[in-house]
CSV table of C-alpha atoms in Angstrom, one decimal:
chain,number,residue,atom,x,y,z
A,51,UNK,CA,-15.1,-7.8,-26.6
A,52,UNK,CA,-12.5,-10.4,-27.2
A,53,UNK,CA,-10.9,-11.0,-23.3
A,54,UNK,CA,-6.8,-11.2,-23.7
A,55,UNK,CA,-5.8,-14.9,-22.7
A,56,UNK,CA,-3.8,-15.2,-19.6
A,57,UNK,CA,-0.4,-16.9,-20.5
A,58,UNK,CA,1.3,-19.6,-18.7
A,59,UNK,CA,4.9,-17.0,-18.6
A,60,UNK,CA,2.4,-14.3,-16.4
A,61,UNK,CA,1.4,-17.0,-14.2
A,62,UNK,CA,4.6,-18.5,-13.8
A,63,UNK,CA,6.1,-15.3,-12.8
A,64,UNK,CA,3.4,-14.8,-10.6
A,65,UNK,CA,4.1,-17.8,-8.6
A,66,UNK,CA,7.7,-16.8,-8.5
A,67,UNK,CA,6.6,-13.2,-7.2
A,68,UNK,CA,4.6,-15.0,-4.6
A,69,UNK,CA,7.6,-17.5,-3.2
A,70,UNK,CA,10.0,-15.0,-3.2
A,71,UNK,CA,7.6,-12.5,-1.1
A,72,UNK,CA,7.1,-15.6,1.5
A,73,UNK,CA,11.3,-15.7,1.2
A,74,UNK,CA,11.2,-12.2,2.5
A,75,UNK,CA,9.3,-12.6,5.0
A,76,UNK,CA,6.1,-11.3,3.8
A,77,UNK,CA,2.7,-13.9,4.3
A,78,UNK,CA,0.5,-13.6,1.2
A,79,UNK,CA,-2.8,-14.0,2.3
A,80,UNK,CA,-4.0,-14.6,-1.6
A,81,UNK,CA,-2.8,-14.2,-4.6
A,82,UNK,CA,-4.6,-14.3,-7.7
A,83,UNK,CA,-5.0,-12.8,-11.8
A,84,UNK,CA,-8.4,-10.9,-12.3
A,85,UNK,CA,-9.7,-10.0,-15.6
A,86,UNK,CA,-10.3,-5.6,-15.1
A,87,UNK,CA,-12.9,-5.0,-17.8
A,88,UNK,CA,-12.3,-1.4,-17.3
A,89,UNK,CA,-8.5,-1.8,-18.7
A,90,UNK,CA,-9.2,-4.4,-20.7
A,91,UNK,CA,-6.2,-6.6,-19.1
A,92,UNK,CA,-5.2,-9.1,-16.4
A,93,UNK,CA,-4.0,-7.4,-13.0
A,94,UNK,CA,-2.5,-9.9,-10.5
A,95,UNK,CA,-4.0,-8.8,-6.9
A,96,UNK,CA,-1.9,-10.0,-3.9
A,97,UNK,CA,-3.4,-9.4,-0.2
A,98,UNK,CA,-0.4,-8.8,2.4
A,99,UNK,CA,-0.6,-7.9,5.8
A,100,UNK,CA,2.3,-5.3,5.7
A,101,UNK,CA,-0.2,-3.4,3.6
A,102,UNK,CA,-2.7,-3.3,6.5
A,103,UNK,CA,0.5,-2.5,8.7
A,104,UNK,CA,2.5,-0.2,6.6
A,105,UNK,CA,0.0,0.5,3.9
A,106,UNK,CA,0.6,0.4,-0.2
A,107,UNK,CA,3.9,2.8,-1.1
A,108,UNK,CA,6.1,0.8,1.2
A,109,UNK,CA,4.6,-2.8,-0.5
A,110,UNK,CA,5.1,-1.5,-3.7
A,111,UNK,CA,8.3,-0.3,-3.2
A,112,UNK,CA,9.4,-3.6,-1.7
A,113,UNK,CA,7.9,-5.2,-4.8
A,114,UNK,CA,10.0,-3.4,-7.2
A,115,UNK,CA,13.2,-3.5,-4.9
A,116,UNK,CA,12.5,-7.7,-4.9
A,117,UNK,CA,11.7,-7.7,-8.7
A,118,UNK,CA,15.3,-5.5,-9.2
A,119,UNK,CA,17.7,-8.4,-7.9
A,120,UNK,CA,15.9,-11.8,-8.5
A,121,UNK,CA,16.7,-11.4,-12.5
A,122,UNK,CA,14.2,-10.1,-15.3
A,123,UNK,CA,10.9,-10.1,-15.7
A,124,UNK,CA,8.0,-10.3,-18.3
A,125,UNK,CA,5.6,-8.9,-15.5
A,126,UNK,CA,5.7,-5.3,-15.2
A,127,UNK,CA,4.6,-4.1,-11.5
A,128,UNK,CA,2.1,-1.8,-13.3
A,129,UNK,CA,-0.3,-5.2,-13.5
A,130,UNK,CA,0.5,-5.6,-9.3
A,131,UNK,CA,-2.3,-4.6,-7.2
A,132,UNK,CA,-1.4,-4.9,-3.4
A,133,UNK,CA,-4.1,-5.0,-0.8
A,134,UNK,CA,-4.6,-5.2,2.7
A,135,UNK,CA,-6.7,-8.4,3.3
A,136,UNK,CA,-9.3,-6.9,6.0
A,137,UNK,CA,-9.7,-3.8,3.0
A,138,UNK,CA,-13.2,-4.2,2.2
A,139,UNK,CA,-12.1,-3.5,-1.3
A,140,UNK,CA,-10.2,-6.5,-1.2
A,141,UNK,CA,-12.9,-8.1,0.1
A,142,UNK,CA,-15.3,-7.7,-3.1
A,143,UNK,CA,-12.3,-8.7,-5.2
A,144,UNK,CA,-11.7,-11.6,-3.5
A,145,UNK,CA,-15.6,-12.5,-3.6
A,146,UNK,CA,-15.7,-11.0,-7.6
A,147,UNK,CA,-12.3,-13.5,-8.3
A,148,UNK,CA,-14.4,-16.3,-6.5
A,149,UNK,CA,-17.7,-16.3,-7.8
A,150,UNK,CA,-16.0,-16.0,-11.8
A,151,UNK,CA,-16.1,-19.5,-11.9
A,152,UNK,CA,-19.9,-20.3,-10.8
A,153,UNK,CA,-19.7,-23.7,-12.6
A,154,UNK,CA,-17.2,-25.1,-10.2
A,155,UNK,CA,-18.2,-23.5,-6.7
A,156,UNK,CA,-15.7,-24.7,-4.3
A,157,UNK,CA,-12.8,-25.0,-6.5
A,158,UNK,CA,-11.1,-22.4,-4.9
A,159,UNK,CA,-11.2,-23.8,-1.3
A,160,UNK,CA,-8.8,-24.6,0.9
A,161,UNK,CA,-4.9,-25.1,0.0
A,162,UNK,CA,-5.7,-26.5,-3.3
A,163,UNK,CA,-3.3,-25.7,-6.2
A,164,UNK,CA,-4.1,-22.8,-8.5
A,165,UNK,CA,-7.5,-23.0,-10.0
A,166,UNK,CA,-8.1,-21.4,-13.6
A,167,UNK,CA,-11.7,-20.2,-14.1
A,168,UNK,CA,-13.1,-17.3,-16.2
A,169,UNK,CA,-12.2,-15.0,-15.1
A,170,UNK,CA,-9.7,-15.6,-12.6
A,171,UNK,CA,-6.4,-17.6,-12.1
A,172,UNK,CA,-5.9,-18.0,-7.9
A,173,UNK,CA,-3.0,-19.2,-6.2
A,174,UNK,CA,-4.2,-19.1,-3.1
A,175,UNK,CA,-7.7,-17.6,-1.7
């Protein structure tokens, strides 16, 4: 199966999604793109507290209200995944995002700028 390139407009607007939910007031813990074999497309994954503290509907709803009045978008929220970041779930996708790039362990440490690998594009882990 031929994997669907990730292109630079996605990750863009995945950066903007990212600074405007830090605007707002809501930490990302990490944010990155993840290949889901299953769908056979790229789903950007973002870990944010408030979904520990208010859980997923209200994120998601915030999403979309945020996405409504900072312009248009290419990235549909159907491709957002919002976490909690102590979700175990999270957890293995995190590790799964991590380890697609086994040639270059460690280049996802840290505050480094986003790192492309395989599998994976991460803004912040």
């Amino acid at each position: 199966m031929v994997k669907i390139p990730l292109v630079g407009q996605l990750i863009e607007e995945g950066a903007r999604l990212i600074n405007l939910l830090n605007k707002e007031g809501l930490t990302v813990s990490s944010a990155f793109w993840l290949f889901d074999e299953e769908d056979d497309n790229w789903a950007l994954v973002i870990a944010l507290p408030f979904v520990d503290e208010q859980g997923p509907l209200p994120a998601y709803q915030k999403l979309g209200t945020l996405m409504g009045r900072n312009g248009s978008w290419v990235l549909d929220l159907s491709f957002v995944s919002v976490w909690g970041p102590s979700e175990w779930r999270f957890k293995k996708l995190l590790d799964r995002a991590r380890s697609a790039g086994q040639n270059s362990p460690g280049s996802v440490q840290g505050s480094l700028p986003p790192v492309v690998l395989e599998d994976s594009y991460i803004y912040r882990a």
